[in-house]
Amino acid sequence: MKITVLVLGTRGDVQPFIALAIALQRRGHEVRVATSRGFADMVAHSGVRHVPVSADYEEWFQSEEGIRWMAGSDNTARFMRMLAGEGVGIDSRLKPRMHRELLAACEGADAIVANLVIEDSAACIAEKLQVPFIPGYTMPMLPTSEFPSPFLSAHKLPLRAMNRLTHSLLETFYWQGQKRLINAWRAELGLPPTAISMREKLWRTGAPILHCYSSHLVPRPSDWSAANVITGPWTMPADVGVNAGGVPSPELIRWLDEGPPPIYLGYWRLPLMDKAGMLRLAIEVANTLGVRFAIGASWSAEEIAALRVPESIFITRSVDHDWLFARCSATVHHGGAGTTAATLRAGLPTVICSICNDQPFWGNRVTALGVGYSMPFKQLTAARLTQALRHIQDGAVRARANRLGEQMRREDGTATAVRIIEERLPGAPLLS
């Protein structure tokens, strides 16, 4: 088949779909990936054809505007206002150009696969071209009575009906903010307007929906239909992973070899304006516990050079998580689905400092499973991080994290996703 993969977002959103594209291509399918230009190198290392898209969420989240947004995005009311039209990530004026790029990428395709960020726009294209469409979710998105929407609550609500209601509320607010742009795009495609979101239209068709996370982290809800498949995470093949995910520098390799396994501290997605302050926090914790920190950050070489970094700290830019985590003793990060999965697959206990969206949900899951500790980022202090790291260094926590890692490493989510696509795409119901 000729398959186009449409994926936008940050690295945690994009990398699993590149892994899926590699697996599909190695099965003999003709695959292209349409994503932001910032991921051109990652796609190039995969050997899959890249179609560049103007919108760049990764760049936006590293901008001052993106940092400010993250700093205030833990407020649920503000998040709902954003869904209802405030917008996040890219300027709405870019969307017409982005839509044309996505359409061009899908010309001649036999099927379209897309992620949550671009799902509605991609589904419109699939309806126009009358080809099957499969969404992939890195978190549980479909309505269920067993737990609330990961975007609205990290904890189960008292009544099952209340859990399901949160999913409906999220979809309603989301569609209120998107329907004007989506119906304008549908008009440009020559399609009639829709009163419901493309996501809801898709759910109603019964077409296959893939969930690329582990059922060991989130068991499959009993009230989901057979159309919904939890595949396990989509991971890069070993012969591509390090090159695509970020090659470690000789300096990082030497630093790792010179001491005990460090704790990974991911600053990539934390709303940082005060870099020196966060470095002081890491130094204080390292001195108190006698540990080393490998800090993953988007800081420039000039910014790092201006800081006084002790031998117990190493600051690195993008590096493959699977490679690095195999050399670490624990992780501290924002709780994105991708980083959480990579940590637990490596068998490491983790501290999640959640900011927004689904991050508190994943923080709650690692806490419930006894493999980590979670707190809101706004509560992060040296004292609290020290307490959290002491908690996850407990032998029982480490043993549970190790067992979970073994279970997750036995999953082959990418192969499962490819099998479902090959089995269910022919004859899959089309959007109309």
PDB file of C-alpha atoms in Angstrom, residues 16-241:
ATOM      1  CA  PRO A  16       6.498   7.029  17.522  1.00  0.00           C
ATOM      2  CA  PHE A  17       4.936   7.720  14.129  1.00  0.00           C
ATOM      3  CA  ILE A  18       8.328   7.736  12.422  1.00  0.00           C
ATOM      4  CA  ALA A  19       8.957   4.362  14.071  1.00  0.00           C
ATOM      5  CA  LEU A  20       5.644   3.122  12.650  1.00  0.00           C
ATOM      6  CA  ALA A  21       6.558   4.461   9.193  1.00  0.00           C
ATOM      7  CA  ILE A  22       9.863   2.567   9.297  1.00  0.00           C
ATOM      8  CA  ALA A  23       8.085  -0.669  10.210  1.00  0.00           C
ATOM      9  CA  LEU A  24       5.521  -0.212   7.433  1.00  0.00           C
ATOM     10  CA  GLN A  25       8.217   0.497   4.871  1.00  0.00           C
ATOM     11  CA  ARG A  26      10.192  -2.571   5.927  1.00  0.00           C
ATOM     12  CA  ARG A  27       7.059  -4.619   5.308  1.00  0.00           C
ATOM     13  CA  GLY A  28       7.147  -3.451   1.692  1.00  0.00           C
ATOM     14  CA  HIS A  29       4.713  -0.546   1.816  1.00  0.00           C
ATOM     15  CA  GLU A  30       5.484   2.794   0.167  1.00  0.00           C
ATOM     16  CA  VAL A  31       5.467   5.327   3.016  1.00  0.00           C
ATOM     17  CA  ARG A  32       5.913   9.067   3.343  1.00  0.00           C
ATOM     18  CA  VAL A  33       5.894  11.121   6.538  1.00  0.00           C
ATOM     19  CA  ALA A  34       4.542  14.667   6.511  1.00  0.00           C
ATOM     20  CA  THR A  35       5.812  16.541   9.549  1.00  0.00           C
ATOM     21  CA  SER A  36       7.576  19.721  10.623  1.00  0.00           C
ATOM     22  CA  ARG A  37      10.874  20.684   8.998  1.00  0.00           C
ATOM     23  CA  GLY A  38      12.509  20.469  12.417  1.00  0.00           C
ATOM     24  CA  PHE A  39      12.233  16.671  12.231  1.00  0.00           C
ATOM     25  CA  ALA A  40      13.850  16.402   8.789  1.00  0.00           C
ATOM     26  CA  ASP A  41      17.032  14.814  10.179  1.00  0.00           C
ATOM     27  CA  MET A  42      15.095  12.279  12.236  1.00  0.00           C
ATOM     28  CA  VAL A  43      13.037  11.246   9.192  1.00  0.00           C
ATOM     29  CA  ALA A  44      16.149  11.195   6.998  1.00  0.00           C
ATOM     30  CA  HIS A  45      17.868   8.728   9.337  1.00  0.00           C
ATOM     31  CA  SER A  46      14.765   6.541   9.178  1.00  0.00           C
ATOM     32  CA  GLY A  47      15.069   6.100   5.428  1.00  0.00           C
ATOM     33  CA  VAL A  48      11.422   7.136   4.913  1.00  0.00           C
ATOM     34  CA  ARG A  49      10.491   9.956   2.548  1.00  0.00           C
ATOM     35  CA  HIS A  50       9.871  13.272   4.330  1.00  0.00           C
ATOM     36  CA  VAL A  51       7.293  15.840   3.214  1.00  0.00           C
ATOM     37  CA  PRO A  52       7.980  19.096   5.111  1.00  0.00           C
ATOM     38  CA  VAL A  53       5.131  20.937   6.841  1.00  0.00           C
ATOM     39  CA  SER A  54       5.293  24.612   7.870  1.00  0.00           C
ATOM     40  CA  ALA A  55       3.783  24.284  11.365  1.00  0.00           C
ATOM     41  CA  ASP A  56       6.431  23.621  14.032  1.00  0.00           C
ATOM     42  CA  TYR A  57       5.148  22.911  17.547  1.00  0.00           C
ATOM     43  CA  GLU A  58       8.620  21.928  18.773  1.00  0.00           C
ATOM     44  CA  GLU A  59       9.954  25.370  17.905  1.00  0.00           C
ATOM     45  CA  TRP A  60       6.935  27.091  19.465  1.00  0.00           C
ATOM     46  CA  PHE A  61       7.254  25.285  22.811  1.00  0.00           C
ATOM     47  CA  GLN A  62      10.897  26.389  23.019  1.00  0.00           C
ATOM     48  CA  SER A  63       9.993  30.021  22.332  1.00  0.00           C
ATOM     49  CA  GLU A  64       9.323  32.572  25.079  1.00  0.00           C
ATOM     50  CA  GLU A  65       5.614  32.484  24.195  1.00  0.00           C
ATOM     51  CA  GLY A  66       5.541  28.705  24.518  1.00  0.00           C
ATOM     52  CA  ILE A  67       7.420  28.799  27.820  1.00  0.00           C
ATOM     53  CA  ARG A  68       4.978  31.381  29.206  1.00  0.00           C
ATOM     54  CA  TRP A  69       2.036  29.278  28.037  1.00  0.00           C
ATOM     55  CA  MET A  70       3.382  26.184  29.791  1.00  0.00           C
ATOM     56  CA  ALA A  71       3.998  28.174  32.952  1.00  0.00           C
ATOM     57  CA  GLY A  72       0.286  28.971  33.226  1.00  0.00           C
ATOM     58  CA  SER A  73      -1.260  25.954  31.536  1.00  0.00           C
ATOM     59  CA  ASP A  74      -1.845  23.908  34.684  1.00  0.00           C
ATOM     60  CA  ASN A  75      -5.067  25.850  35.179  1.00  0.00           C
ATOM     61  CA  THR A  76      -7.957  23.704  33.945  1.00  0.00           C
ATOM     62  CA  ALA A  77     -10.238  26.668  33.224  1.00  0.00           C
ATOM     63  CA  ARG A  78      -7.537  28.296  31.114  1.00  0.00           C
ATOM     64  CA  PHE A  79      -6.932  25.021  29.288  1.00  0.00           C
ATOM     65  CA  MET A  80     -10.638  24.770  28.440  1.00  0.00           C
ATOM     66  CA  ARG A  81     -10.620  28.358  27.154  1.00  0.00           C
ATOM     67  CA  MET A  82      -7.679  27.447  24.969  1.00  0.00           C
ATOM     68  CA  LEU A  83      -9.626  24.528  23.528  1.00  0.00           C
ATOM     69  CA  ALA A  84     -12.581  26.840  22.889  1.00  0.00           C
ATOM     70  CA  GLY A  85     -10.554  29.150  20.692  1.00  0.00           C
ATOM     71  CA  GLU A  86      -7.547  30.721  22.398  1.00  0.00           C
ATOM     72  CA  GLY A  87      -5.265  28.374  20.477  1.00  0.00           C
ATOM     73  CA  VAL A  88      -1.841  26.946  21.175  1.00  0.00           C
ATOM     74  CA  GLY A  89       1.214  25.901  19.257  1.00  0.00           C
ATOM     75  CA  ILE A  90       0.832  27.601  15.900  1.00  0.00           C
ATOM     76  CA  ASP A  91      -0.754  30.735  14.499  1.00  0.00           C
ATOM     77  CA  SER A  92      -4.155  29.950  12.951  1.00  0.00           C
ATOM     78  CA  ARG A  93      -3.047  32.007   9.943  1.00  0.00           C
ATOM     79  CA  LEU A  94      -0.589  29.213   9.131  1.00  0.00           C
ATOM     80  CA  LYS A  95      -3.327  26.607   8.912  1.00  0.00           C
ATOM     81  CA  PRO A  96      -4.447  27.206   5.293  1.00  0.00           C
ATOM     82  CA  ARG A  97      -0.862  26.730   4.087  1.00  0.00           C
ATOM     83  CA  MET A  98      -0.411  23.729   6.369  1.00  0.00           C
ATOM     84  CA  HIS A  99      -3.621  22.169   5.050  1.00  0.00           C
ATOM     85  CA  ARG A 100      -2.444  22.497   1.449  1.00  0.00           C
ATOM     86  CA  GLU A 101       0.867  20.844   2.368  1.00  0.00           C
ATOM     87  CA  LEU A 102      -0.927  17.957   4.068  1.00  0.00           C
ATOM     88  CA  LEU A 103      -3.252  17.468   1.096  1.00  0.00           C
ATOM     89  CA  ALA A 104      -0.327  17.359  -1.315  1.00  0.00           C
ATOM     90  CA  ALA A 105       1.381  14.772   0.890  1.00  0.00           C
ATOM     91  CA  CYS A 106      -1.700  12.528   0.666  1.00  0.00           C
ATOM     92  CA  GLU A 107      -2.191  12.634  -3.102  1.00  0.00           C
ATOM     93  CA  GLY A 108      -2.125   9.061  -4.432  1.00  0.00           C
ATOM     94  CA  ALA A 109      -2.197   7.480  -0.966  1.00  0.00           C
ATOM     95  CA  ASP A 110      -4.143   4.280  -0.346  1.00  0.00           C
ATOM     96  CA  ALA A 111      -4.476   5.092   3.349  1.00  0.00           C
ATOM     97  CA  ILE A 112      -3.721   7.854   5.862  1.00  0.00           C
ATOM     98  CA  VAL A 113      -2.428   7.505   9.423  1.00  0.00           C
ATOM     99  CA  ALA A 114      -2.365  10.590  11.675  1.00  0.00           C
ATOM    100  CA  ASN A 115      -1.804  11.617  15.265  1.00  0.00           C
ATOM    101  CA  LEU A 116      -4.095  13.484  17.633  1.00  0.00           C
ATOM    102  CA  VAL A 117      -2.662  16.948  16.908  1.00  0.00           C
ATOM    103  CA  ILE A 118      -3.598  16.840  13.221  1.00  0.00           C
ATOM    104  CA  GLU A 119      -6.428  14.296  13.349  1.00  0.00           C
ATOM    105  CA  ASP A 120      -9.382  16.470  12.283  1.00  0.00           C
ATOM    106  CA  SER A 121      -7.591  18.032   9.325  1.00  0.00           C
ATOM    107  CA  ALA A 122      -6.259  14.659   8.215  1.00  0.00           C
ATOM    108  CA  ALA A 123      -9.677  13.018   8.496  1.00  0.00           C
ATOM    109  CA  CYS A 124     -11.138  15.658   6.176  1.00  0.00           C
ATOM    110  CA  ILE A 125      -8.480  14.790   3.602  1.00  0.00           C
ATOM    111  CA  ALA A 126      -9.264  11.087   3.948  1.00  0.00           C
ATOM    112  CA  GLU A 127     -12.963  11.829   3.410  1.00  0.00           C
ATOM    113  CA  LYS A 128     -12.175  13.920   0.332  1.00  0.00           C
ATOM    114  CA  LEU A 129      -9.894  11.261  -1.179  1.00  0.00           C
ATOM    115  CA  GLN A 130     -12.166   8.408   0.000  1.00  0.00           C
ATOM    116  CA  VAL A 131      -9.335   6.404   1.474  1.00  0.00           C
ATOM    117  CA  PRO A 132      -9.206   4.627   4.857  1.00  0.00           C
ATOM    118  CA  PHE A 133      -8.028   6.647   7.836  1.00  0.00           C
ATOM    119  CA  ILE A 134      -6.461   5.369  11.056  1.00  0.00           C
ATOM    120  CA  PRO A 135      -5.666   7.613  14.018  1.00  0.00           C
ATOM    121  CA  GLY A 136      -2.956   6.822  16.516  1.00  0.00           C
ATOM    122  CA  TYR A 137      -3.168   8.045  20.115  1.00  0.00           C
ATOM    123  CA  THR A 138      -0.316   8.174  22.628  1.00  0.00           C
ATOM    124  CA  MET A 139      -2.866   8.353  25.454  1.00  0.00           C
ATOM    125  CA  PRO A 140      -6.375   6.948  26.045  1.00  0.00           C
ATOM    126  CA  MET A 141      -8.662   9.318  24.170  1.00  0.00           C
ATOM    127  CA  LEU A 142     -11.910   7.431  23.642  1.00  0.00           C
ATOM    128  CA  PRO A 143     -14.818   7.879  26.073  1.00  0.00           C
ATOM    129  CA  THR A 144     -14.971   5.408  28.921  1.00  0.00           C
ATOM    130  CA  SER A 145     -16.643   5.165  32.310  1.00  0.00           C
ATOM    131  CA  GLU A 146     -13.554   3.658  33.923  1.00  0.00           C
ATOM    132  CA  PHE A 147     -11.473   6.844  34.167  1.00  0.00           C
ATOM    133  CA  PRO A 148     -11.844  10.512  33.197  1.00  0.00           C
ATOM    134  CA  SER A 149     -10.275  12.279  30.250  1.00  0.00           C
ATOM    135  CA  PRO A 150      -6.483  12.454  30.820  1.00  0.00           C
ATOM    136  CA  PHE A 151      -6.688  16.139  29.865  1.00  0.00           C
ATOM    137  CA  LEU A 152      -9.147  17.021  32.630  1.00  0.00           C
ATOM    138  CA  SER A 153      -8.399  14.818  35.623  1.00  0.00           C
ATOM    139  CA  ALA A 154      -5.572  12.553  36.726  1.00  0.00           C
ATOM    140  CA  HIS A 155      -7.767  10.648  39.202  1.00  0.00           C
ATOM    141  CA  LYS A 156     -10.923   8.575  38.899  1.00  0.00           C
ATOM    142  CA  LEU A 157     -14.102  10.427  39.834  1.00  0.00           C
ATOM    143  CA  PRO A 158     -16.642   9.084  42.364  1.00  0.00           C
ATOM    144  CA  LEU A 159     -19.199   7.990  39.763  1.00  0.00           C
ATOM    145  CA  ARG A 160     -18.645   6.158  36.467  1.00  0.00           C
ATOM    146  CA  ALA A 161     -21.039   8.570  34.745  1.00  0.00           C
ATOM    147  CA  MET A 162     -18.865  11.486  35.865  1.00  0.00           C
ATOM    148  CA  ASN A 163     -15.800   9.855  34.304  1.00  0.00           C
ATOM    149  CA  ARG A 164     -17.585   9.517  30.968  1.00  0.00           C
ATOM    150  CA  LEU A 165     -18.907  13.068  31.170  1.00  0.00           C
ATOM    151  CA  THR A 166     -15.372  14.494  31.223  1.00  0.00           C
ATOM    152  CA  HIS A 167     -14.698  12.935  27.822  1.00  0.00           C
ATOM    153  CA  SER A 168     -17.847  14.550  26.395  1.00  0.00           C
ATOM    154  CA  LEU A 169     -16.941  17.924  27.901  1.00  0.00           C
ATOM    155  CA  LEU A 170     -13.466  17.823  26.422  1.00  0.00           C
ATOM    156  CA  GLU A 171     -14.770  16.960  22.975  1.00  0.00           C
ATOM    157  CA  THR A 172     -17.421  19.705  23.142  1.00  0.00           C
ATOM    158  CA  PHE A 173     -14.960  22.431  24.118  1.00  0.00           C
ATOM    159  CA  TYR A 174     -12.430  21.207  21.575  1.00  0.00           C
ATOM    160  CA  TRP A 175     -14.952  21.245  18.749  1.00  0.00           C
ATOM    161  CA  GLN A 176     -16.205  24.717  19.670  1.00  0.00           C
ATOM    162  CA  GLY A 177     -12.712  26.023  19.122  1.00  0.00           C
ATOM    163  CA  GLN A 178     -12.053  24.100  15.911  1.00  0.00           C
ATOM    164  CA  LYS A 179     -15.287  23.879  13.952  1.00  0.00           C
ATOM    165  CA  ARG A 180     -14.939  27.199  12.105  1.00  0.00           C
ATOM    166  CA  LEU A 181     -11.437  26.345  10.833  1.00  0.00           C
ATOM    167  CA  ILE A 182     -12.333  22.738  10.034  1.00  0.00           C
ATOM    168  CA  ASN A 183     -15.505  23.644   8.170  1.00  0.00           C
ATOM    169  CA  ALA A 184     -13.575  26.277   6.215  1.00  0.00           C
ATOM    170  CA  TRP A 185     -11.105  23.550   5.280  1.00  0.00           C
ATOM    171  CA  ARG A 186     -13.971  21.227   4.326  1.00  0.00           C
ATOM    172  CA  ALA A 187     -15.444  23.935   2.101  1.00  0.00           C
ATOM    173  CA  GLU A 188     -12.069  24.320   0.371  1.00  0.00           C
ATOM    174  CA  LEU A 189     -12.059  20.555  -0.207  1.00  0.00           C
ATOM    175  CA  GLY A 190     -15.590  20.683  -1.596  1.00  0.00           C
ATOM    176  CA  LEU A 191     -17.055  18.815   1.389  1.00  0.00           C
ATOM    177  CA  PRO A 192     -20.250  19.776   3.230  1.00  0.00           C
ATOM    178  CA  PRO A 193     -19.945  21.314   6.713  1.00  0.00           C
ATOM    179  CA  THR A 194     -20.072  18.988   9.700  1.00  0.00           C
ATOM    180  CA  ALA A 195     -21.905  19.640  12.957  1.00  0.00           C
ATOM    181  CA  ILE A 196     -19.731  17.199  14.898  1.00  0.00           C
ATOM    182  CA  SER A 197     -15.972  16.862  15.059  1.00  0.00           C
ATOM    183  CA  MET A 198     -14.165  14.625  12.646  1.00  0.00           C
ATOM    184  CA  ARG A 199     -12.976  12.669  15.674  1.00  0.00           C
ATOM    185  CA  GLU A 200     -16.536  11.843  16.659  1.00  0.00           C
ATOM    186  CA  LYS A 201     -17.436  10.999  13.051  1.00  0.00           C
ATOM    187  CA  LEU A 202     -14.515   8.622  12.971  1.00  0.00           C
ATOM    188  CA  TRP A 203     -15.449   6.954  16.241  1.00  0.00           C
ATOM    189  CA  ARG A 204     -18.958   6.353  14.901  1.00  0.00           C
ATOM    190  CA  THR A 205     -17.700   4.526  11.768  1.00  0.00           C
ATOM    191  CA  GLY A 206     -16.127   1.717  13.767  1.00  0.00           C
ATOM    192  CA  ALA A 207     -12.845   2.065  11.864  1.00  0.00           C
ATOM    193  CA  PRO A 208      -9.731   0.780  13.682  1.00  0.00           C
ATOM    194  CA  ILE A 209      -8.117   3.116  16.219  1.00  0.00           C
ATOM    195  CA  LEU A 210      -4.604   2.462  17.495  1.00  0.00           C
ATOM    196  CA  HIS A 211      -3.372   3.356  20.990  1.00  0.00           C
ATOM    197  CA  CYS A 212       0.421   3.309  21.141  1.00  0.00           C
ATOM    198  CA  TYR A 213       0.993   2.928  24.860  1.00  0.00           C
ATOM    199  CA  SER A 214       1.328  -0.098  27.108  1.00  0.00           C
ATOM    200  CA  SER A 215      -1.659  -1.908  28.560  1.00  0.00           C
ATOM    201  CA  HIS A 216       0.598  -2.557  31.553  1.00  0.00           C
ATOM    202  CA  LEU A 217       0.380   1.190  32.220  1.00  0.00           C
ATOM    203  CA  VAL A 218      -3.285   1.656  31.341  1.00  0.00           C
ATOM    204  CA  PRO A 219      -5.384  -1.512  31.136  1.00  0.00           C
ATOM    205  CA  ARG A 220      -7.895  -1.624  28.305  1.00  0.00           C
ATOM    206  CA  PRO A 221     -11.313  -0.288  29.417  1.00  0.00           C
ATOM    207  CA  SER A 222     -13.986  -2.973  29.351  1.00  0.00           C
ATOM    208  CA  ASP A 223     -16.476  -0.611  27.673  1.00  0.00           C
ATOM    209  CA  TRP A 224     -14.359   0.000  24.562  1.00  0.00           C
ATOM    210  CA  SER A 225     -15.365  -1.611  21.280  1.00  0.00           C
ATOM    211  CA  ALA A 226     -13.197  -4.073  19.351  1.00  0.00           C
ATOM    212  CA  ALA A 227     -12.178  -1.228  17.013  1.00  0.00           C
ATOM    213  CA  ASN A 228      -9.843   0.122  19.695  1.00  0.00           C
ATOM    214  CA  VAL A 229      -6.507  -1.647  19.957  1.00  0.00           C
ATOM    215  CA  ILE A 230      -3.836  -0.945  22.581  1.00  0.00           C
ATOM    216  CA  THR A 231      -0.724  -1.997  20.681  1.00  0.00           C
ATOM    217  CA  GLY A 232       2.056  -1.060  23.089  1.00  0.00           C
ATOM    218  CA  PRO A 233       4.541   1.777  22.404  1.00  0.00           C
ATOM    219  CA  TRP A 234       5.908   2.329  18.907  1.00  0.00           C
ATOM    220  CA  THR A 235       9.681   2.280  19.225  1.00  0.00           C
ATOM    221  CA  MET A 236      12.546   2.909  16.843  1.00  0.00           C
ATOM    222  CA  PRO A 237      14.433  -0.181  15.598  1.00  0.00           C
ATOM    223  CA  ALA A 238      17.846  -0.540  17.198  1.00  0.00           C
ATOM    224  CA  ASP A 239      19.726   0.106  13.948  1.00  0.00           C
ATOM    225  CA  VAL A 240      18.021   3.500  13.534  1.00  0.00           C
ATOM    226  CA  GLY A 241      17.299   4.666  17.088  1.00  0.00           C
TER     227      GLY A 241
END
